[in-house]
XYZ file of C-alpha atoms in Angstrom:
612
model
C 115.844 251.073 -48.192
C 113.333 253.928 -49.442
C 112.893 251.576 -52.643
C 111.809 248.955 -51.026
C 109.675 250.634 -48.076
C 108.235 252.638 -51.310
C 107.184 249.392 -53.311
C 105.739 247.831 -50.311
C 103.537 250.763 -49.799
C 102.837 251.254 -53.285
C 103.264 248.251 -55.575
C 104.197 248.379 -59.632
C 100.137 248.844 -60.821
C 98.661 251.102 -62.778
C 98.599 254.835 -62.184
C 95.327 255.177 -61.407
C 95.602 253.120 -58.405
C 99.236 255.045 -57.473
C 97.266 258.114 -57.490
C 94.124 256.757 -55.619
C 96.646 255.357 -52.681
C 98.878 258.010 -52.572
C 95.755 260.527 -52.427
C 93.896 258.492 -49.959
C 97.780 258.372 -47.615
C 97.545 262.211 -48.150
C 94.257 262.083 -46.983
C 94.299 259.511 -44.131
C 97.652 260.983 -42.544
C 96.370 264.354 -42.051
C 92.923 263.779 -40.809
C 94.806 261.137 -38.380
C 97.245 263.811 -36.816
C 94.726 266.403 -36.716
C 92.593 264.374 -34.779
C 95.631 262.993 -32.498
C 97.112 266.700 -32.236
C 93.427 267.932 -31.039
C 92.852 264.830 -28.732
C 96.407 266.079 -27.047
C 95.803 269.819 -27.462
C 92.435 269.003 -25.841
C 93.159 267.124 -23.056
C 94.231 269.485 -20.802
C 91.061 271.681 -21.754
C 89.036 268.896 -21.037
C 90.236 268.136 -17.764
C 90.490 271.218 -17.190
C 86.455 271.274 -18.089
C 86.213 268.217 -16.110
C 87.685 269.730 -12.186
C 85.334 272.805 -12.971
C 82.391 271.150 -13.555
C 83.325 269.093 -10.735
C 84.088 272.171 -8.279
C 80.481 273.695 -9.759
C 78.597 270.205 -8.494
C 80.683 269.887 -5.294
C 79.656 273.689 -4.706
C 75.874 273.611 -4.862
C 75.653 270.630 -2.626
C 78.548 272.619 0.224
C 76.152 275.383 -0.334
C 73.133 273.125 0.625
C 74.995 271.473 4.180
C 76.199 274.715 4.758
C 72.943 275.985 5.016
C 71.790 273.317 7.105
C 74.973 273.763 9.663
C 74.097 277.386 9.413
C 71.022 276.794 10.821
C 72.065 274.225 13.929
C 74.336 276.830 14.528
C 71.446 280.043 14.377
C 69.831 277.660 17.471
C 72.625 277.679 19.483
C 73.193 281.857 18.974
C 69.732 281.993 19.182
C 69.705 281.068 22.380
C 73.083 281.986 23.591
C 72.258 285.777 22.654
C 67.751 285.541 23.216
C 67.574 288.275 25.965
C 64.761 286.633 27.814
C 65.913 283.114 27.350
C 68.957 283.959 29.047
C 67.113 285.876 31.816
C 64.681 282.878 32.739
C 67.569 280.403 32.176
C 69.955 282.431 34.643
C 67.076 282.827 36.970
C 66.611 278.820 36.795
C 70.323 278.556 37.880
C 69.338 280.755 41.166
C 66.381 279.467 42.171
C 66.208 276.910 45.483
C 63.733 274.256 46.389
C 61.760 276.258 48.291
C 59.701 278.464 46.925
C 56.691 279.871 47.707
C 53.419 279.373 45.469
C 53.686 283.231 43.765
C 57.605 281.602 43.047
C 56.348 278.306 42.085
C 53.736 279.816 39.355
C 56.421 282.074 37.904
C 58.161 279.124 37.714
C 56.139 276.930 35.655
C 55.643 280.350 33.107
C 59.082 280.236 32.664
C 59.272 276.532 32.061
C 56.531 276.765 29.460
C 57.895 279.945 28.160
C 61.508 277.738 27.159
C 59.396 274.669 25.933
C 57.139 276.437 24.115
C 60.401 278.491 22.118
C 62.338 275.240 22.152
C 59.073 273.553 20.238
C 59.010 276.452 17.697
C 62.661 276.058 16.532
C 62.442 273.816 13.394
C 65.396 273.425 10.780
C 64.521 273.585 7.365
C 63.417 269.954 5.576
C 64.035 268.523 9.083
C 63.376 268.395 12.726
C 66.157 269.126 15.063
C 66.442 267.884 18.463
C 67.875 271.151 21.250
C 68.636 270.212 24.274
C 69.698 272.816 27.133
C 71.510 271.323 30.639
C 71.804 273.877 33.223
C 74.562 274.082 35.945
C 72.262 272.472 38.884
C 71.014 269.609 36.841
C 67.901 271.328 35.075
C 67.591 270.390 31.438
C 65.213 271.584 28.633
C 64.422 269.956 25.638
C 62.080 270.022 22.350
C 61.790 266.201 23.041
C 60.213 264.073 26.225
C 62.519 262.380 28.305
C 61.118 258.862 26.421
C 63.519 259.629 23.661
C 66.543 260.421 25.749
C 67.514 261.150 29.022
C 69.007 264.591 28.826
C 71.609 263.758 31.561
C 72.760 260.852 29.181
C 74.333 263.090 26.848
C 76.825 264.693 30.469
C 78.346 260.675 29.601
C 79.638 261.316 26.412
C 83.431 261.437 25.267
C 82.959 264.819 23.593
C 81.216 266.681 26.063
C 84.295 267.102 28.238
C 85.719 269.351 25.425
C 82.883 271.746 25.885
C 84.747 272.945 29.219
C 87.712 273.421 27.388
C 86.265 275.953 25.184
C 86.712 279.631 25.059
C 84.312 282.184 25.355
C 81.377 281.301 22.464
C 83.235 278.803 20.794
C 81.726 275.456 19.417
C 82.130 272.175 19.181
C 81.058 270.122 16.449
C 80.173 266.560 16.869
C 80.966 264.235 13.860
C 78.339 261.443 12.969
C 78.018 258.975 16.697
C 75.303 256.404 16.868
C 72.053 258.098 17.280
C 70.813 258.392 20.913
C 66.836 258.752 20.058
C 65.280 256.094 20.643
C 62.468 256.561 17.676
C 65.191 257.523 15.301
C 67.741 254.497 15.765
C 65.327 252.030 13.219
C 65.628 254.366 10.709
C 68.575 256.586 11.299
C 71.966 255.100 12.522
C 74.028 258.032 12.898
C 73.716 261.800 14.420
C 75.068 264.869 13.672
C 75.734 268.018 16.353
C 77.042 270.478 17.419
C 77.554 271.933 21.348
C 78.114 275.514 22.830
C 78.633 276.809 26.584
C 75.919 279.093 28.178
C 77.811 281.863 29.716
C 77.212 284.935 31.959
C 78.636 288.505 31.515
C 81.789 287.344 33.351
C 82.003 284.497 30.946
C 81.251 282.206 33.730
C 79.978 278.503 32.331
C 76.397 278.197 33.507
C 74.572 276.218 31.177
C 75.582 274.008 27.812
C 73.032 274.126 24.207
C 73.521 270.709 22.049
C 71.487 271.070 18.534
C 71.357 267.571 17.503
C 69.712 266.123 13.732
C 70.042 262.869 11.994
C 72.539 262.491 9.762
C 70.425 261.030 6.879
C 69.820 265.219 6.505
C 73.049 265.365 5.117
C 72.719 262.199 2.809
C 69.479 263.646 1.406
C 70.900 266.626 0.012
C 73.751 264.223 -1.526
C 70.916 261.994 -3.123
C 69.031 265.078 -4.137
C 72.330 266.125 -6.374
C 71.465 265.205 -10.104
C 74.812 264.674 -10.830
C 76.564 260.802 -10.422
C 78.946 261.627 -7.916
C 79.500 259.989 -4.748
C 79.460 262.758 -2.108
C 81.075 262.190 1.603
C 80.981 264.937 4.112
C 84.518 264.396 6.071
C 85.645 265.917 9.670
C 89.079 267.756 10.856
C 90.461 263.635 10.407
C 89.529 263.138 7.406
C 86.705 260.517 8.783
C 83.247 260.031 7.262
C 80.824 262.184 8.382
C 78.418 261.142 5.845
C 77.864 259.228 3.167
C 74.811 257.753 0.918
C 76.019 254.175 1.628
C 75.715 254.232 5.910
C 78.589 251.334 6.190
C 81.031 253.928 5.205
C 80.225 256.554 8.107
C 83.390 256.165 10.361
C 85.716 254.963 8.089
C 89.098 257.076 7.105
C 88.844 258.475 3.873
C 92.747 258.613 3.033
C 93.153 260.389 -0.245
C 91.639 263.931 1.358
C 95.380 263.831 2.812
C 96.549 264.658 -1.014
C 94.601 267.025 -1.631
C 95.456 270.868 -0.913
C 92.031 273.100 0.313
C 89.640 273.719 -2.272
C 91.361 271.866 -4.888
C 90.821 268.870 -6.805
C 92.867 265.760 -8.490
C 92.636 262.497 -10.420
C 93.560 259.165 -8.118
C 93.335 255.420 -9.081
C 90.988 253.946 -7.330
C 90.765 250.337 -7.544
C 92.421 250.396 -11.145
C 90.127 252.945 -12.154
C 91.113 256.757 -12.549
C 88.405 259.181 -10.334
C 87.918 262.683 -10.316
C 88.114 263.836 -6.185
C 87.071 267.918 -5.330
C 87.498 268.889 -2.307
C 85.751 271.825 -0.267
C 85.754 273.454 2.908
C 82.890 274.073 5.049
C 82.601 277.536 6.332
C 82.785 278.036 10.627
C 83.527 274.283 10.829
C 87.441 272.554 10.345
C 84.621 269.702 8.043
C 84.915 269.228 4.431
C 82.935 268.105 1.487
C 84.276 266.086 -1.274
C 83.182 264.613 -4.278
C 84.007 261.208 -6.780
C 83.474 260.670 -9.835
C 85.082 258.424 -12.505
C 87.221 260.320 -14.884
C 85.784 258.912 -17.665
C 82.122 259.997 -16.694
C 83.399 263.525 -15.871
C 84.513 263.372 -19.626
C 82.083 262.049 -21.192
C 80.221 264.699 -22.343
C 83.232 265.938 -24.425
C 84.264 262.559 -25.627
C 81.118 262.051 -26.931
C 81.645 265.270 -28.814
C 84.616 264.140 -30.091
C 84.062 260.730 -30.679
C 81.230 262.933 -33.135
C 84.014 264.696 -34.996
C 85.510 261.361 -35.724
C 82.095 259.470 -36.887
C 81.614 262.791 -39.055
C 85.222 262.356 -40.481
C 84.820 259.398 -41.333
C 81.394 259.560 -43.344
C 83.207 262.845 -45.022
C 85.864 260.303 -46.069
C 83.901 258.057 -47.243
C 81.664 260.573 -49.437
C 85.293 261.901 -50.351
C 86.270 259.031 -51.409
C 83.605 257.722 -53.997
C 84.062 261.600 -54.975
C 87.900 261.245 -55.798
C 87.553 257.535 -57.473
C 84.651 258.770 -60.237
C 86.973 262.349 -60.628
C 89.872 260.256 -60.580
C 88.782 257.515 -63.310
C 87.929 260.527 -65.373
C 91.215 262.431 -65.069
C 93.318 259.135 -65.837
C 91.204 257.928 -68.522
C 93.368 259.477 -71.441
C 96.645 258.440 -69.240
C 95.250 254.923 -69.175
C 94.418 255.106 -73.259
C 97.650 256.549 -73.650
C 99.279 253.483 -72.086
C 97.776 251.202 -73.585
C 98.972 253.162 -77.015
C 102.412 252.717 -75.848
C 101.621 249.364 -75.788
C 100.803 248.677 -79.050
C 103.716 250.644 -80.320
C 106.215 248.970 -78.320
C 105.250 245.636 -80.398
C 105.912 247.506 -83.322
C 102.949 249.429 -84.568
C 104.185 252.503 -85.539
C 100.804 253.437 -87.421
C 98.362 254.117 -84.230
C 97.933 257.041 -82.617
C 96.335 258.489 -79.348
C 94.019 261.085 -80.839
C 93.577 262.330 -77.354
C 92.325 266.015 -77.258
C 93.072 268.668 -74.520
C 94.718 271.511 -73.762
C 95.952 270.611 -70.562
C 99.127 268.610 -69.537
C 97.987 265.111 -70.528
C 96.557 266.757 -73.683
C 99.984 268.190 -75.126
C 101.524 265.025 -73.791
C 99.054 262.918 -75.908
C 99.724 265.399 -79.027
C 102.980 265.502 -78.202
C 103.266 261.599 -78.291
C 101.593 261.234 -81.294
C 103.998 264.089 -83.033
C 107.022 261.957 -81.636
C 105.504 259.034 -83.710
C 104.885 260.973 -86.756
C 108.645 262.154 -86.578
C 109.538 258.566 -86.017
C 108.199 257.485 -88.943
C 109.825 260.540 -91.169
C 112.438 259.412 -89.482
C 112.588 255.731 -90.917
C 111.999 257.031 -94.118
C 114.922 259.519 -94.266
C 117.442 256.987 -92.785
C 116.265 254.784 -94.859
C 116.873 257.038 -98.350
C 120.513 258.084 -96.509
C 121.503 254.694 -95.938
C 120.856 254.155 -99.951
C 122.449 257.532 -100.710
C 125.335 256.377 -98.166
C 125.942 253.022 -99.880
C 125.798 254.828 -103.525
C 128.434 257.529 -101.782
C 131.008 254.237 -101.058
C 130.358 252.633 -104.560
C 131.410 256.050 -106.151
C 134.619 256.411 -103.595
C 135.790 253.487 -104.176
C 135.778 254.065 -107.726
C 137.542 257.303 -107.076
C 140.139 255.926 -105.436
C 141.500 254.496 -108.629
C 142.781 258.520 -109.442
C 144.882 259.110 -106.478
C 146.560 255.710 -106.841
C 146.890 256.133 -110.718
C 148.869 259.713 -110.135
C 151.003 257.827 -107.594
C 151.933 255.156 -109.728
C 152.778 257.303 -112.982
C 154.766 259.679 -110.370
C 157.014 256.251 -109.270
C 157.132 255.362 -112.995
C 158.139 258.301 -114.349
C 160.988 258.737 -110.949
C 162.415 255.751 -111.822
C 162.894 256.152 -115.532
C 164.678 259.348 -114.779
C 166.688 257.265 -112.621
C 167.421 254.875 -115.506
C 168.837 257.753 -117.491
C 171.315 258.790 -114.672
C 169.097 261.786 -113.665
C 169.115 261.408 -109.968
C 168.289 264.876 -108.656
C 165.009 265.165 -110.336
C 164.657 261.829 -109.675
C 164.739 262.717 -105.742
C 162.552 265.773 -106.742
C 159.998 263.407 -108.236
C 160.216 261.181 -104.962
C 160.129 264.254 -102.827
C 156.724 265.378 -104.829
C 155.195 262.255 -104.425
C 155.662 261.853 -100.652
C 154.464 265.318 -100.385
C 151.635 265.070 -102.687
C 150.437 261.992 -100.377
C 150.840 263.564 -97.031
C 148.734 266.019 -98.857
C 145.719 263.924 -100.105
C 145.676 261.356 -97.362
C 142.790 261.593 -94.861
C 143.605 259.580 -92.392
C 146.509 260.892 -90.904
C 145.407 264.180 -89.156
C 147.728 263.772 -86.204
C 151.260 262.410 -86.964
C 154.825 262.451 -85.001
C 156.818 264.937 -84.988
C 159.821 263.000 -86.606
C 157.309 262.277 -89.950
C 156.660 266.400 -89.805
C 160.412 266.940 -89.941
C 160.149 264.465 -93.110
C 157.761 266.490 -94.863
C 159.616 270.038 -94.114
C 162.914 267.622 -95.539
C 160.877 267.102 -98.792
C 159.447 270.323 -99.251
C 163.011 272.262 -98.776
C 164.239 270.042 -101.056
C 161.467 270.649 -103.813
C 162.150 274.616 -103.355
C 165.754 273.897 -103.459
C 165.070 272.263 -107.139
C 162.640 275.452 -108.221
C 165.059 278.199 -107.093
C 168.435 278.717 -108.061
C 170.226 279.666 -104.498
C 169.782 276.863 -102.371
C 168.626 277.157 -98.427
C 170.594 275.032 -95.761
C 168.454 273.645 -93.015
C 169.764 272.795 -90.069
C 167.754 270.218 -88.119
C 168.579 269.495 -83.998
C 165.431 266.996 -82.349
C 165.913 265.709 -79.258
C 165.436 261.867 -79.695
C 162.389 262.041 -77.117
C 160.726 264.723 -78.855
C 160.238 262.468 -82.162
C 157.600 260.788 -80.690
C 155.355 263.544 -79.980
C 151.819 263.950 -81.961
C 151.218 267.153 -83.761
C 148.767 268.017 -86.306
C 150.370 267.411 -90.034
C 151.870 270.616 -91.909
C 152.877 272.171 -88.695
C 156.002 273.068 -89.466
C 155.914 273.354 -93.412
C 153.990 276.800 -93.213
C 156.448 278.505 -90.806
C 159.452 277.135 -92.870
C 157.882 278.289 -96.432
C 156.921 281.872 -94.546
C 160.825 281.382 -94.181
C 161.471 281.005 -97.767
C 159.522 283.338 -99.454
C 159.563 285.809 -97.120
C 162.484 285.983 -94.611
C 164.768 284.703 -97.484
C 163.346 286.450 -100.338
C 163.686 282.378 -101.976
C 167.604 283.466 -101.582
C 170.424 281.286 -100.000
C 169.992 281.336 -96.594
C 170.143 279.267 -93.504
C 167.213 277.601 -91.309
C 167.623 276.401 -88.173
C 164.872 273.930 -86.801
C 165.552 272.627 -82.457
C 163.244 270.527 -80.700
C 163.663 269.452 -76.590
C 161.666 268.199 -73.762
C 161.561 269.820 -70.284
C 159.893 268.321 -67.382
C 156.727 269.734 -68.398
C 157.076 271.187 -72.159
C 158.357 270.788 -75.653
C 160.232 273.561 -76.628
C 160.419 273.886 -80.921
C 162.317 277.052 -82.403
C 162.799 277.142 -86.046
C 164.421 280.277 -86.854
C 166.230 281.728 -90.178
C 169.090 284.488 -90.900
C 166.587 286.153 -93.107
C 165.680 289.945 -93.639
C 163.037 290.118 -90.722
C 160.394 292.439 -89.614
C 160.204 295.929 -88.115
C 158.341 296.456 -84.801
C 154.997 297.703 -86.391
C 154.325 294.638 -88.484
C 155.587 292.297 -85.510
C 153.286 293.666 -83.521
C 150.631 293.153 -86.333
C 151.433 289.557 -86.514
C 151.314 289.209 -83.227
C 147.690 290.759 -82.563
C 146.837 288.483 -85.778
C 147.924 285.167 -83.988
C 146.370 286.013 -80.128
C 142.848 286.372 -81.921
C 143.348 283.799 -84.780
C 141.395 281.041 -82.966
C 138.219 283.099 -82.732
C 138.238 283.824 -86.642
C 136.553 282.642 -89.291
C 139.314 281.207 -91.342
C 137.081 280.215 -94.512
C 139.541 281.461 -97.057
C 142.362 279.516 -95.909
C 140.411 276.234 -96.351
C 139.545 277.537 -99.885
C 142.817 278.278 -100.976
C 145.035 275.974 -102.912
C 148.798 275.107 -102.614
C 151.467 274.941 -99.023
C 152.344 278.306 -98.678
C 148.740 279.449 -98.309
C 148.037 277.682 -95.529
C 150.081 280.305 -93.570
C 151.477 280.905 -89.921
C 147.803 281.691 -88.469
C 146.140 278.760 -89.377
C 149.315 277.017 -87.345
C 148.627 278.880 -84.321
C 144.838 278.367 -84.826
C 145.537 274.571 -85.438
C 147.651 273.876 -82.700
C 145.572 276.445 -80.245
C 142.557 274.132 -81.147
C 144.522 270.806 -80.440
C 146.724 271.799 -77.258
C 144.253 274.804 -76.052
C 145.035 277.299 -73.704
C 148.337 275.431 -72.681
C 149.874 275.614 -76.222
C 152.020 279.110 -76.851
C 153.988 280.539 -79.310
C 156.051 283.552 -79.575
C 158.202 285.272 -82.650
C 160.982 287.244 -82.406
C 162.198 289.078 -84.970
C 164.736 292.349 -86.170
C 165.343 293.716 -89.683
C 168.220 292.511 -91.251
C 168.925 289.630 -88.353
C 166.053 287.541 -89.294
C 163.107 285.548 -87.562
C 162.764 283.308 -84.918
C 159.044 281.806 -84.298
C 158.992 279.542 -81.055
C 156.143 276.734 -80.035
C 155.540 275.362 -76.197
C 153.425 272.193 -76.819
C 152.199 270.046 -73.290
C 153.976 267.458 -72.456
C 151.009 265.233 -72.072
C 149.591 265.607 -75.815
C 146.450 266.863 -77.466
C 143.361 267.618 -75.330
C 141.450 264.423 -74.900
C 138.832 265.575 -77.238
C 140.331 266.313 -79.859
C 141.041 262.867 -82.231
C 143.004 261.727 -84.611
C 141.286 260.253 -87.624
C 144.022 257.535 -87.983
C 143.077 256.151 -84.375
């Protein structure tokens, strides 16, 4: 699966282009996350970024209708707490239709006196309209009568709560149609707010209304420099005001999700907006803000939409960078392909000649060495092969010798036979199956029934050179004959026998072989003159380190009896290894008993037999 995801990603080209993709993947991969990983570790900053900045708008323009408010509501306290206002306008609520002319004058001084204060009182950027109703039907206002009948305004829904107030509490009148008759062309809606007149018993004896248009409002909304669509809301979440006057009324419902002071992101008409939301001080109103998320962003995602234009032109420039570095890096890889090439199709003669001590360097000199060897190469297997084929020629003729000595041998048995001479016939036959055993090569590994052949031959040659003959007595169990054993196992051990548990005297030699479940047990032992402890123990030490010896000078040596009982162990421990052991027992005077535990399953499998 990786194969084949790997070879669609980066096809079988040349290595130039493998490292050109797989730099520009390296490259591209990265950059990709980073930019994903700071678009999401960002986000939250930038919205974040985005309710502040929001909050900071949405809080100069409170701070502007605050101040406005502040000021209706410094014209009601203003004359709710005006010393002399309050004097004249209690004295109004006293006085009777007659009155005498002294009464009459004061009167009229008092009358101008609350005109004259009531024309004074001016809102900032605005005029405001202050109307004062008294008890006994008196009213003063800043305005003439053509405008609006103060006794209008006793008709209104809202004015019935002003009775229901406590103390110097206000009411605040959210946007109604405008009652001035000069302002209704131009302004639609009107904005107030109404307070009781009370005496030092707290007695109602009078009401202030501060009335101004509410296109005040929507000014200081237009004057914002910001984009956002600002809407003054009341205690119901209705429009107060609003730059578009068709709104003014209607229920603004997503003020009901927001918490005081707070702000959110709502879908508005598929289309995510940013909504703040502030309290007005002294009033249960509230000022909130809209603007589209996306515009509330987009002074930060034009900043990063920046980091990704500059990423890309960095890539770019990188790019043409890493193809010219690149093409020179891979130019000796490329002429070293091409080399490769050529000697591929066979010509062995060319060479890279590329110079450098960096990796592609040695690799080039390396290359080139390889070739150079090559060649020697040729050359020496060529001048073995000739040397190997003169080597046969000369074998062959030497295998005329071997086969010449055999056939005198069998000539010379079998006129000894003619003349009635039948033991040295059988010595002569015994010689020559020994003396073949001996020279052949290709029988390394042999059964254990031919081994008990060749220690039947050799007893009987010593039987023929000594004059007290040795009696062997030979028990195999019929399964063990077919086991393989190294050749001229058994031959050393029985001539160590001979010469030295027998002294070449008559004696007896006693050879057993049997298989267990998991061994072959051999135990050739003699009546000889044995061994005392000390050299036992000698021999013993001898065979447990024989395998890690050098064993030159038995190779070197001539004859059977030099081969010797260590180069059996060291034979055998090489063929069977660690699971081959042998053991000798021995006593002076009682004679010798050497014993062999060969695996059942054979030789170790690495370990061959030249006649395979």
């Amino acid at each position: 699966m990786w194969n084949r995801v790997r070879d669609l990603l980066v096809p079988s080209s040349s290595f130039r282009f493998k490292v050109m993709f797989i730099s520009i993947i390296c490259l591209v991969i990265p950059a990709t996350f980073t930019l994903f990983i700071y678009n999401y570790l960002t986000k939250d900053t930038i919205k974040e970024q985005a309710h502040s900045n929001a909050n900071r708008e949405l809080s100069i323009a409170n701070e502007y209708v605050e101040r406005l408010l502040e000021d209706m509501m410094y014209i009601t306290n203003f004359i709710q707490v005006d010393a002399e206002m309050n004097t004249i306008l209690k004295r109004k609520i006293k006085s009777t239709e007659s009155q005498t002319s002294q009464q009459k004058y004061e009167q009229f001084l008092d009358d101008s006196k609350i005109i004259k204060t009531l024309e004074n009182i001016t809102l900032v950027g605005g005029k405001s309209y202050v109307t004062i109703l008294l008890e006994n039907g008196i009213s003063y206002t800043n305005y003439s009568n053509y405008e609006l009948n103060p006794k209008d305004i006793y008709s209104e829904d809202w004015f019935k709560q002003l009775n229901k107030t406590k103390g110097y509490e206000t009411v605040w009148i959210s946007s109604q149609p405008t009652m001035f008759k000069s302002e209704k062309p131009i302004n639609p809606y009107q904005i107030s707010v109404a307070r009781t007149l009370r005496d030092e018993s707290l007695n109602i004896y009078g009401y202030v209304i501060v009335t101004i248009m509410e296109n005040k409002i929507n000014q200081i909304f237009e004057n914002m420099n910001g984009k956002e669509e600002m809407i003054l809301l009341d205690s119901s979440n209705q429009i107060i005001s609003h730059t578009n006057d068709d709104r003014v009324g209607e229920k603004f419902k997503y003020s009901d999700q927001l918490t005081e002071n707070s702000s959110n992101i709502f879908e508005i008409s598929r289309k995510d907006y940013l909504i703040a939301e502030q309290k007005i001080s002294f009033t249960d109103w509230k000022l909130v803000s809209l603007i589209p998320y996306k515009q509330a962003t987009n002074k930060i995602n034009t900043i990063f939409n920046k980091v990704v234009a500059f990423q890309v032109v960095f890539f770019t420039i990188f790019l043409f960078l890493m193809t010219y570095f690149l093409r020179s890096i891979t130019k000796p890889i490329v002429r070293l392909g091409n080399v490769a090439d050529l000697v591929q199709k066979g010509n062995l003669n060319i060479r890279s000649h590329i110079q450098g001590k960096d990796e592609i360097g040695r690799l080039s000199s390396s290359f080139d060495q390889m070739l150079n060897t090559i060649n020697k190469m040729i050359q020496d297997i060529t001048a073995t092969q000739e040397r190997k084929r003169k080597a046969e020629l000369d074998m062959l003729q030497a295998q005329i010798n071997p086969h010449f000595l055999f056939n005198v041998l069998n000539s010379i048995r079998m006129k000894v036979m003619v003349k009635g001479d039948k033991e040295s016939a059988n010595m002569i036959s015994s010689l020559s199956k020994l003396l073949r055993m001996t020279i052949a090569k290709d029988k390394e590994i042999i059964t254990f029934q031919e081994e008990v052949q060749i220690v039947l031959d050799f007893i009987n040659i010593m039987n023929m050179r000594q004059k007290e003959k040795v009696d062997v007595e030979i028990t195999i169990q019929e399964a063990a004959n077919l086991i393989m054993i190294p050749r001229f196992i058994l031959q050393p051990i029985i001539e160590n026998s001979i010469i030295h548990g027998l002294n070449q005297s008559a004696g007896k030699i006693i050879v057993n072989a049997e298989m267990t479940e998991n061994e072959v047990i051999i135990i050739i032992e003699d009546n000889g003159g044995g061994m005392d402890e000390q050299t036992l123990s000698q021999l013993k030490r001898k065979l447990i380190h024989s395998h890690t010896l050098d064993n030159n000078t038995s190779k070197n040596n001539k004859g059977f009896s030099s081969i010797g009982i260590s180069n059996v162990y060291e034979r055998m421990f090489m063929t069977f290894g660690k699971e081959f052991k042998m053991d000798i027992n021995s006593e002076l005077e009682k004679g010798t008993q050497v014993i062999m535990s060969i695996p059942k399953g054979g030789r170790r499998p690495n370990v061959q037999s030249n006649a395979s």
